[in-house]
Amino acid sequence: MYIGPRSSMDRILACGACDRGSTPLEGTMNLKTPVGEIPHIGDAHRKRLKKLGISVLSDLLYYFPREYRDYSKIQKIRDIKNNEDVCIQGKVLGIEQDRAWAKKISITKAIIQDDSAAIQVVWFNQPYLINYLKKDEELILAGKTTIKNGRLQLVSPTLEKISLKDTTHLGRIAPIYSETKGITSRWLRHIIKPILLSIKDNFPETLPQEIIDKHGLLSLKESLYQIHFPDKLENAERAKERLSFEQLFLICLFNLKKRLELRKEKAPAIPINLDIVKRLIESLPFNLTDDQRKCTWQILKDMEQGIPMNRLLQGDVGSGKTVVSAIASINAVKAKNQVVLMAPTEILVKQHFKTIFNLLKDFNINIGLLTGKEDKYYSKKLKTDTIEISRKRLLEKTEKGEIDILIGTHALISPMNKRKTKNEDKVKFKSLGLIIVDEQHRFGVKQRASLSPKNKEKIPHLLSMTATPIPRTLALTIWGDLNLSIIEEMPKGRKKIITEIITEEKRLETYNFIEKEAKSGRQIFVICPRIEIEEDSTLELKTVKEEYEKLSKNVFPNLKIAMLHGKMTSKEKDKTMKDFRSKKFDILVSTSVVEVGIDIPNATVMMIEGSDRFGLSQLHQFRGRVGRAEHQSYCFLLTDSKSQKTDKRLKAMIKYDSGFKLSEVDLRLRGPGDFFGVRQWGLPDFAMSFLGDTKAIAKAKESAEEIIKSSPSLEKYPSLKARVESFEEKVHLE
Ligand code: ADP
Ligand code: MG
């Protein structure tokens, strides 16, 4: 069996939906041909396709149907009933054109007869049909039946002429695509079918033949054909299986390759300084949980090696990740390494600065705070007070190695002052040994490289932290290049947050309760329903404003209320949060921007409007915003959804406190698509279900391991190599 490079066609196979090759496929068309050059696609269609993310030929082929309609069975006209999707075949007995009342709509009427009966068919606004359809012509028609004036009729059916022997739409299982204005399923079929036919016999294969044989998969060309135009529904399933396998396999391959590459690199070997570690642990006002101990140990052991650590620390909100990272930091600093800690927002960065400062103030080290928008920088000579220094000074000190731990936002890796040249503004370290990133799922190779010292052979260790609980199997698949540490156990003595599902009838009662909480000095979050991205983004702003108006004018005229949303600048957001923290108002009405890591110990009520619109993990994150101090706290889930699935999900919120339990429920009920970090892999929806399938994952992983083993840098599989590289561009460098 030959599994090496086959032909120049092999290079196109690198293509998939995202490639740069331009080997001709047939005639002048290839997978990279812009859709505008494909026959029958004009400028208007090209623009509409662009909105769907389709710009080249291969995008079109990878635009998969949402579902199928079975038009393969032709029914007898005598047997069809009202309000049914039917497919019939018959002769045109007669045809005429009419105009409707308003004279604006044309109506074409025909009588179609088969050997059992006849039926009236009407089309609206398709005047050309009167000339296109001839009497006695044989047609296949598919559409919905209705009753008009007591008679059954077929309305605006799709049609095909038997004489053309074209079964693109009818007399077969027809694909139904997600449609937008001007891009219909019918049009897509009409465009995609000829492409598939013209490339059918020379469509290059992506997977090594040995893998295809081993798992009994369809070939790529067959899969692409069958997913668009299945001969039977089973074939569509097999095509999905094959295409999903391919995606999972590529993800695994990508991760394995990354892992191997990293193992070849060098990092500072940081010995474990048990004295220091013990001293810090003993100075804590609490005992570490067993999970915290276990994770700390895993991290310290990793950094002891001279190869770069790449570890993900997962732990629920409040599970105590910061202290774990502080132990790792002090251990690194005491071995003459600098540490950088990066978080997504200024609020969080300042919080981290405060926490780390408090934990490590007796350890005689310098901590720097570098934020983005404001031109304010602090440095901490820990014997004295926090002092403010200029950014220039802070950067100088960092470069000289005088700052041991630098805490900051994205400003750390991207220059914040556009007027300055990149170099002037860039953070440089003398001896960076550890990078810690909090809630930055996109932190990848490029970011790591930008912090790494130039021309040094050693690169820093990386510890990534997240409170987004992701089921283990899923995490291992999508972040397979990371080692995983999990804090499952929460610190003792946390009060359970009382969670309730609130239907419309109980709204008033809930408002009364909130008023009482506010009167006794507590604070309240109100989260507005999630607005899908496809919907108008200004809609989100509108919802917040409306909710804010309603609450401040009608419901709580005596309370002080503010709002927070994504359209505010980060300065405005910061100010609002600061004011909330210092109790300038009682209620904060917000979109989901409040989600990450905000710490307002005095807040005791989290009220979530339209809670059914959020994933469980996100609801859990919201809930984690309250119950952060001694006060009993509450989470109210408002919903008017009557669906059973919603009910099950929301009830899981009452049943479970653990983010991990909830993430598993979410995976079961909603599939993996909602998990943070999953979408960026660009998996088609149907492949998502395979992400929850442990067996499918194991299969893909095993195959990827075999391939990597036989060719670690994938030289033997140039096509796979190219695809994996294009993954890298997409996943890590965006
Ligand atoms: P997160 O994992 O969400 O980042 P933090 O590190 O901010 O959690 O910890 C939340 C709070 O719990 C902090 O106030 C911290 O001091 C406290 N904490 C951490 N570990 C423990 C523990 N083992 N026992 C009691 N409190 C703890
Ligand atoms: Mg945290």
XYZ file of C-alpha atoms in Angstrom, residues 59-679:
621
model
C -15.571 26.810 1.050
C -18.573 26.026 -1.060
C -17.903 22.296 -0.972
C -17.429 22.463 2.770
C -20.705 24.319 3.215
C -22.628 21.286 4.369
C -26.383 20.761 4.371
C -28.255 21.346 7.601
C -30.630 18.488 6.883
C -32.131 16.433 4.072
C -35.552 16.052 2.618
C -36.444 12.724 1.182
C -37.836 13.299 -2.294
C -36.755 9.892 -3.444
C -40.142 8.324 -3.000
C -42.695 9.432 -5.539
C -46.232 9.331 -4.206
C -49.447 8.652 -6.075
C -51.528 11.777 -6.348
C -54.529 9.801 -5.129
C -52.721 9.031 -1.851
C -51.541 12.486 -0.838
C -53.195 14.355 2.002
C -53.577 17.896 3.186
C -50.702 19.719 4.887
C -48.058 17.224 3.828
C -44.638 17.492 2.238
C -45.145 15.492 -0.918
C -43.282 14.492 -4.030
C -45.236 13.538 -7.132
C -44.577 12.799 -10.783
C -47.028 13.549 -13.560
C -47.928 15.215 -16.842
C -48.934 18.832 -17.358
C -52.586 18.678 -18.417
C -53.000 22.404 -18.684
C -51.327 25.623 -17.627
C -52.456 29.247 -17.349
C -51.329 32.616 -16.036
C -53.369 34.826 -13.738
C -53.009 38.054 -11.831
C -53.940 38.510 -8.236
C -56.154 41.281 -6.866
C -53.513 43.818 -6.268
C -52.224 43.021 -9.778
C -48.802 42.901 -8.322
C -48.570 39.174 -7.933
C -48.575 36.800 -10.858
C -50.094 33.390 -10.359
C -49.289 30.412 -12.527
C -51.723 27.524 -12.310
C -51.303 24.048 -13.738
C -53.088 20.740 -13.528
C -50.813 17.748 -13.070
C -51.990 14.209 -13.593
C -50.482 10.809 -12.923
C -52.091 7.422 -13.437
C -54.060 7.712 -10.199
C -55.510 11.247 -10.121
C -54.895 14.924 -10.872
C -54.121 17.929 -8.697
C -53.976 21.687 -9.086
C -50.589 23.318 -8.632
C -50.024 27.058 -8.126
C -46.884 29.178 -8.216
C -46.680 32.796 -7.125
C -44.503 35.320 -8.892
C -42.784 32.935 -11.247
C -44.261 34.241 -14.515
C -41.557 32.604 -16.661
C -43.055 29.217 -15.858
C -45.835 29.792 -18.377
C -43.267 29.584 -21.145
C -40.948 27.094 -19.492
C -43.549 24.403 -18.890
C -45.220 22.767 -21.869
C -48.451 20.860 -22.024
C -47.955 17.065 -21.760
C -44.527 17.511 -20.299
C -43.538 15.058 -17.527
C -42.461 16.670 -14.227
C -41.412 15.802 -10.732
C -42.799 18.216 -8.140
C -42.208 18.553 -4.435
C -43.852 20.879 -1.981
C -46.524 21.312 0.587
C -50.226 20.633 0.115
C -53.025 22.899 1.322
C -56.766 23.062 0.832
C -58.225 25.930 -1.170
C -61.949 26.227 -1.855
C -62.392 22.700 -0.597
C -59.836 21.279 -3.007
C -56.387 19.932 -2.374
C -53.614 21.875 -4.095
C -49.851 22.002 -4.217
C -48.308 25.426 -3.545
C -45.121 26.737 -5.151
C -43.468 23.352 -5.395
C -39.906 22.780 -6.543
C -39.970 21.176 -9.951
C -37.802 19.257 -12.320
C -38.305 18.092 -15.873
C -37.949 14.395 -16.442
C -36.701 15.108 -19.947
C -33.589 16.796 -18.508
C -32.740 13.684 -16.521
C -31.613 16.032 -13.818
C -32.205 14.813 -10.325
C -30.370 17.526 -8.489
C -33.376 18.455 -6.430
C -36.065 15.869 -6.780
C -36.564 12.146 -7.137
C -33.747 11.920 -4.635
C -32.744 12.844 -1.124
C -32.298 16.577 -1.383
C -29.954 18.640 0.774
C -31.367 21.558 2.751
C -28.855 24.266 3.560
C -28.921 27.109 6.028
C -30.303 29.811 3.828
C -29.959 33.547 3.820
C -31.594 36.140 1.659
C -30.880 35.309 -1.961
C -29.082 32.028 -1.245
C -31.610 29.232 -1.402
C -31.049 25.529 -1.043
C -32.225 25.138 -4.595
C -29.623 27.573 -5.846
C -26.856 25.954 -3.823
C -27.716 22.517 -5.180
C -27.669 23.887 -8.659
C -24.178 25.348 -8.135
C -22.589 22.618 -6.027
C -23.708 19.585 -8.009
C -21.802 20.380 -11.219
C -18.668 21.173 -9.227
C -18.856 17.857 -7.439
C -19.434 16.048 -10.708
C -16.585 17.756 -12.477
C -14.104 16.923 -9.752
C -15.556 13.655 -8.738
C -12.865 11.399 -10.088
C -9.827 13.394 -9.262
C -10.674 14.796 -5.894
C -7.536 14.434 -3.802
C -7.611 12.418 -0.610
C -6.635 13.966 2.728
C -6.265 10.973 4.989
C -3.523 8.372 4.632
C -4.916 5.267 2.947
C -3.932 3.070 5.893
C -6.182 5.090 8.192
C -9.058 4.960 5.749
C -8.739 1.197 5.435
C -8.341 0.635 9.120
C -11.531 2.413 10.088
C -13.496 1.575 6.962
C -14.015 5.232 6.085
C -15.385 6.711 2.893
C -12.896 8.469 0.672
C -12.907 12.253 0.734
C -14.401 12.668 -2.711
C -17.124 10.159 -1.927
C -17.820 11.837 1.417
C -18.143 15.251 -0.127
C -20.457 13.896 -2.772
C -22.554 11.905 -0.339
C -22.859 14.666 2.206
C -24.374 16.940 -0.416
C -26.231 14.418 -2.530
C -26.629 11.185 -0.596
C -27.909 8.160 -2.478
C -29.500 7.152 0.787
C -29.538 8.716 4.232
C -27.132 6.131 5.600
C -24.542 7.401 3.181
C -24.915 10.921 4.476
C -24.255 9.545 7.931
C -21.155 7.729 6.766
C -19.960 10.880 5.082
C -20.434 12.835 8.304
C -18.606 10.156 10.196
C -15.690 10.357 7.834
C -15.543 14.167 7.807
C -15.850 14.348 11.587
C -13.160 11.751 12.008
C -10.940 13.808 9.790
C -11.439 16.914 11.909
C -10.851 15.134 15.195
C -7.857 13.362 13.745
C -6.380 16.648 12.592
C -6.908 18.254 15.986
C -5.195 15.309 17.689
C -2.395 15.359 15.175
C -1.954 19.069 15.661
C -1.776 18.687 19.428
C 0.642 15.763 19.302
C 2.905 17.597 16.937
C 2.882 20.690 19.147
C 3.693 18.580 22.154
C 6.621 16.935 20.390
C 7.954 20.246 19.169
C 7.788 21.697 22.644
C 9.627 18.728 24.091
C 12.533 19.567 21.842
C 12.804 23.057 23.312
C 14.680 23.989 26.438
C 13.379 25.839 29.458
C 15.028 26.839 32.713
C 15.069 23.865 35.095
C 13.695 25.346 38.306
C 14.479 23.276 41.386
C 11.795 22.948 44.018
C 12.696 25.115 46.973
C 10.850 23.289 49.724
C 11.775 25.855 52.386
C 10.205 28.717 50.515
C 7.174 26.706 49.447
C 6.549 25.592 53.019
C 7.038 29.075 54.378
C 4.402 30.450 52.030
C 1.935 27.670 52.746
C 2.378 28.145 56.471
C 1.830 31.873 56.196
C -1.648 31.350 54.693
C -4.656 32.004 56.910
C -6.125 28.683 55.724
C -5.096 25.139 54.865
C -4.701 24.276 51.225
C -7.201 21.754 49.929
C -5.869 18.393 48.781
C -6.523 19.364 45.167
C -4.587 22.600 45.577
C -1.672 20.613 46.993
C -1.823 18.077 44.177
C -1.937 20.733 41.453
C 0.850 22.766 43.045
C 3.006 19.673 43.122
C 2.293 18.844 39.464
C 3.271 22.358 38.456
C 6.464 22.409 40.519
C 7.454 19.000 39.148
C 6.910 20.205 35.589
C 9.102 23.247 36.066
C 11.851 21.144 37.522
C 12.363 19.662 34.055
C 14.477 21.500 31.573
C 11.652 21.344 29.009
C 8.925 23.952 28.784
C 5.861 23.306 30.896
C 2.544 23.681 29.097
C -0.081 23.172 31.741
C -3.718 24.092 32.121
C -5.000 24.640 35.669
C -8.749 24.265 35.760
C -10.737 25.100 38.837
C -14.096 26.529 39.591
C -14.556 30.162 40.513
C -13.253 30.562 44.047
C -11.486 27.223 44.120
C -8.233 29.006 44.919
C -6.141 28.978 41.768
C -4.388 32.238 42.581
C -2.608 30.893 45.610
C -1.407 27.904 43.581
C 0.025 30.248 40.981
C 1.600 32.340 43.739
C 3.471 29.307 45.068
C 4.735 28.492 41.591
C 5.763 32.131 41.183
C 7.733 32.477 44.392
C 9.493 29.194 43.701
C 10.519 30.488 40.281
C 11.550 33.912 41.570
C 13.750 32.451 44.260
C 15.622 30.565 41.553
C 16.335 33.910 39.840
C 13.536 33.772 37.313
C 11.124 36.532 36.462
C 7.412 35.761 36.312
C 4.727 37.436 34.273
C 1.024 37.133 35.043
C -1.493 38.157 32.427
C -5.253 38.590 32.829
C -7.926 39.750 30.368
C -9.199 42.924 32.043
C -7.789 45.770 34.080
C -10.138 45.006 36.936
C -8.836 41.478 37.172
C -5.252 42.560 36.828
C -5.613 44.966 39.728
C -7.296 42.266 41.771
C -4.423 39.896 41.065
C -1.897 42.542 41.982
C -3.585 43.036 45.334
C -3.846 39.311 46.043
C -0.305 38.426 44.990
C 0.978 41.448 46.869
C -0.740 40.303 50.060
C 0.430 36.724 49.691
C 4.056 37.548 48.952
C 4.706 40.790 50.813
C 7.056 39.169 53.310
C 9.200 37.505 50.689
C 11.321 40.483 49.770
C 10.499 40.701 46.077
C 9.380 43.382 43.619
C 6.031 43.241 41.914
C 5.063 45.452 39.006
C 1.635 46.372 37.710
C 1.281 47.300 34.099
C -2.143 48.198 32.774
C -3.290 49.283 29.360
C -5.379 52.407 28.981
C -4.307 54.565 31.895
C -0.759 55.765 31.914
C -0.210 54.665 35.478
C 2.333 52.206 36.681
C 3.153 50.944 40.073
C 6.075 49.142 41.446
C 6.287 47.612 44.807
C 9.371 47.760 46.904
C 7.702 45.604 49.398
C 9.292 47.079 52.478
C 7.808 50.448 51.661
C 4.457 51.405 50.169
C 3.222 50.862 46.672
C 4.907 53.509 44.585
C 3.860 54.892 41.285
C 6.508 54.946 38.609
C 6.423 55.810 34.941
C 5.911 53.155 32.354
C 9.382 53.862 31.059
C 10.900 53.178 34.463
C 8.869 50.038 34.889
C 10.006 48.704 31.526
C 13.602 49.554 32.348
C 13.398 47.818 35.689
C 11.825 44.786 34.076
C 14.555 44.612 31.487
C 17.221 44.889 34.165
C 15.601 42.065 36.068
C 14.635 44.268 39.026
C 10.950 43.397 38.746
C 10.379 39.830 39.892
C 6.700 39.470 39.092
C 5.033 41.640 36.482
C 1.255 41.592 36.412
C -0.640 43.076 33.503
C -3.203 42.986 30.743
C -2.729 42.286 27.066
C -0.610 45.419 27.078
C 2.183 43.056 28.068
C 2.333 41.524 24.640
C 0.929 44.186 22.359
C 2.267 47.718 22.411
C -0.327 49.994 23.930
C 0.843 53.290 22.609
C 0.358 53.416 18.866
C 2.490 56.532 18.543
C 5.560 54.766 19.786
C 7.398 52.245 17.755
C 6.803 48.681 18.720
C 10.234 48.257 20.120
C 10.166 51.259 22.409
C 7.011 50.046 24.040
C 7.775 46.373 24.191
C 8.173 44.637 27.504
C 11.559 42.948 27.725
C 12.702 40.635 30.470
C 16.123 39.750 31.689
C 15.279 36.209 32.674
C 11.645 35.321 32.192
C 11.066 31.806 33.521
C 7.315 31.509 33.952
C 4.288 32.898 32.159
C 0.945 32.643 33.929
C -2.186 33.482 31.999
C -5.606 33.748 33.586
C -8.664 33.156 31.394
C -6.872 33.643 28.079
C -7.866 30.758 25.923
C -6.167 32.151 22.932
C -2.752 32.382 24.456
C -0.594 30.395 22.121
C 2.716 29.910 20.477
C 2.973 33.393 19.088
C 2.184 35.116 22.352
C 4.639 32.915 24.169
C 7.268 33.730 21.607
C 6.633 37.454 21.916
C 7.391 37.301 25.635
C 10.363 35.006 25.234
C 13.774 36.602 25.167
C 15.167 36.891 21.658
C 18.065 34.650 20.673
C 18.074 32.831 23.965
C 17.877 29.110 23.690
C 15.515 28.780 26.632
C 11.826 29.569 26.550
C 9.626 30.189 29.605
C 7.250 27.726 31.248
C 3.556 28.337 30.715
C 0.757 27.962 33.230
C -2.707 28.680 31.892
C -5.591 29.054 34.342
C -9.289 28.862 33.668
C -12.488 28.763 35.668
C -14.431 27.537 32.663
C -15.031 23.952 33.553
C -14.751 21.693 30.564
C -15.369 17.970 30.767
C -12.138 16.100 30.909
C -12.508 14.194 27.635
C -13.267 17.357 25.784
C -10.430 19.286 27.344
C -7.996 16.542 26.485
C -9.100 16.647 22.894
C -9.173 20.322 22.217
C -6.248 21.195 24.432
C -4.385 17.956 24.034
C -1.075 19.742 23.864
C -1.552 20.948 27.420
C -1.154 18.925 30.559
C -4.171 19.198 32.759
C -4.423 19.956 36.506
C -7.852 20.133 38.055
C -8.997 21.632 41.355
C -12.336 19.996 41.929
C -12.682 20.389 45.644
C -13.772 23.789 46.993
C -12.253 25.291 50.141
C -14.206 24.304 53.241
C -16.831 26.445 54.845
C -18.307 28.037 51.737
C -22.024 28.778 52.095
C -24.237 27.157 49.505
C -25.811 29.710 47.212
C -29.582 29.304 47.252
C -30.637 28.832 43.646
C -34.236 29.109 42.440
C -36.039 28.955 39.130
C -38.384 31.948 38.915
C -41.378 31.935 36.596
C -43.402 35.029 35.708
C -45.871 34.496 38.589
C -43.103 34.782 41.125
C -41.458 37.872 39.658
C -43.127 40.366 41.979
C -42.254 38.342 45.032
C -38.652 38.231 43.828
C -38.552 42.009 43.364
C -39.809 42.418 46.918
C -37.070 40.158 48.155
C -34.448 42.106 46.237
C -35.698 45.362 47.706
C -35.312 43.930 51.200
C -31.766 42.764 50.489
C -30.859 46.190 49.160
C -32.403 47.911 52.183
C -30.259 45.779 54.454
C -27.170 46.987 52.644
C -26.534 44.164 50.174
C -26.052 44.567 46.419
C -27.648 42.930 43.410
C -26.679 41.926 39.889
C -29.335 41.741 37.173
C -28.154 40.002 34.008
C -30.019 40.655 30.755
C -30.781 37.835 28.327
C -28.108 36.796 25.928
C -28.421 38.102 22.390
C -27.058 35.843 19.684
C -24.326 37.333 17.546
C -26.327 36.782 14.379
C -28.978 39.037 15.776
C -28.445 42.742 15.782
C -25.700 43.620 18.245
C -27.381 46.906 19.108
C -30.239 44.803 20.386
C -28.183 43.880 23.395
C -27.696 47.519 24.269
C -31.417 48.076 23.862
C -32.276 45.253 26.265
C -29.960 46.587 28.939
C -31.307 50.101 28.571
C -34.905 48.915 28.708
C -34.270 46.790 31.752
C -32.463 49.663 33.401
C -35.321 52.097 32.691
C -37.909 49.642 33.887
C -36.148 48.876 37.129
C -35.194 52.438 37.998
C -38.527 54.058 37.038
C -41.149 51.451 37.824
C -39.820 48.743 40.053
C -37.238 50.246 42.391
C -37.652 54.039 42.210
C -35.992 54.325 45.611
C -32.868 52.337 44.806
C -29.749 53.438 42.995
C -29.155 51.548 39.780
C -26.396 51.538 37.169
C -25.760 49.626 33.971
C -22.845 47.855 32.344
C -22.542 46.661 28.755
C -20.072 45.770 26.048
C -20.415 49.061 24.185
C -18.855 50.986 27.060
C -15.138 51.777 26.957
C -13.020 49.870 29.415
C -12.514 53.073 31.379
C -16.271 53.496 31.758
C -16.651 49.863 32.720
C -13.870 50.185 35.253
C -15.450 53.236 36.808
C -18.846 51.554 37.045
C -17.339 48.525 38.752
C -15.377 50.721 41.124
C -18.509 52.653 42.038
C -20.411 49.437 42.538
C -17.704 48.098 44.795
C -17.759 51.264 46.884
C -21.548 50.932 47.185
C -22.440 54.032 45.186
C -25.415 52.047 43.902
C -27.440 49.013 44.869
C -28.182 47.263 41.612
C -26.022 46.659 38.566
C -27.928 45.832 35.374
C -25.523 44.159 32.988
C -24.989 42.051 29.911
C -22.767 39.022 30.197
C -19.647 41.263 30.305
C -19.751 40.983 34.069
C -18.944 37.313 33.762
C -15.229 36.958 34.308
C -13.683 37.043 37.765
C -15.321 40.149 39.252
C -15.135 40.171 43.024
C -17.793 42.160 44.897
C -18.054 40.473 48.296
C -21.068 42.553 49.306
C -23.221 41.343 46.402
C -25.681 38.667 47.470
C -28.230 38.391 44.672
C -27.627 37.291 41.109
C -30.801 37.621 39.067
C -30.557 36.258 35.527
C -33.254 37.234 33.021
C -33.890 34.766 30.193
C -31.691 32.266 31.951
C -32.631 29.555 29.466
C -30.592 31.381 26.836
C -27.313 30.715 28.605
C -25.234 27.580 28.825
C -24.933 25.982 32.244
C -21.270 26.835 32.496
C -22.025 30.471 31.925
C -24.875 30.458 34.450
C -22.510 28.875 36.891
C -19.978 31.630 36.259
C -22.629 34.253 36.967
C -23.596 32.493 40.145
C -19.963 32.582 41.214
C -20.180 36.388 41.329
C -22.132 36.173 44.605
C -21.544 34.250 47.804
C -18.011 35.536 48.086
C -18.288 36.680 51.697
C -20.099 35.618 54.846
C -23.597 36.725 53.725
C -26.097 34.135 52.529
C -26.420 34.594 48.765
C -29.025 33.837 46.111
C -29.190 33.055 42.432
C -32.520 33.586 40.668
C -32.972 32.010 37.257
C -35.811 33.730 35.423
C -37.421 31.911 32.557
C -40.655 31.657 30.660
C -39.540 28.677 28.629
C -41.754 25.645 28.971
C -39.425 23.192 27.265
C -38.463 20.082 29.171
C -34.868 20.322 28.160
C -34.635 23.836 29.596
C -36.276 22.632 32.748
C -33.730 19.834 33.092
C -30.849 22.226 32.569
C -32.041 24.811 35.047
C -32.828 22.136 37.616
C -29.240 20.929 37.283
C -28.223 24.383 38.533
C -30.170 23.732 41.717
C -28.835 20.227 42.083
C -25.135 20.821 41.477
C -22.669 23.331 42.895
C -19.748 21.933 40.978
C -18.852 23.497 37.672
C -17.518 20.183 36.465
C -20.750 18.335 37.132
C -22.623 21.120 35.365
C -20.277 21.037 32.397
C -20.960 17.338 31.968
C -24.693 17.928 32.059
C -24.239 20.714 29.518
C -22.238 18.453 27.249
C -24.973 15.841 27.418
C -27.873 18.206 26.872
C -26.466 20.834 24.544
C -23.460 19.240 22.940
C -19.914 20.564 22.984
C -20.404 23.586 20.754
C -21.083 25.904 23.635
C -17.831 25.329 25.412
C -15.353 28.098 25.252
C -12.467 27.261 22.997
C -14.335 24.673 20.964
C -15.700 26.899 18.213
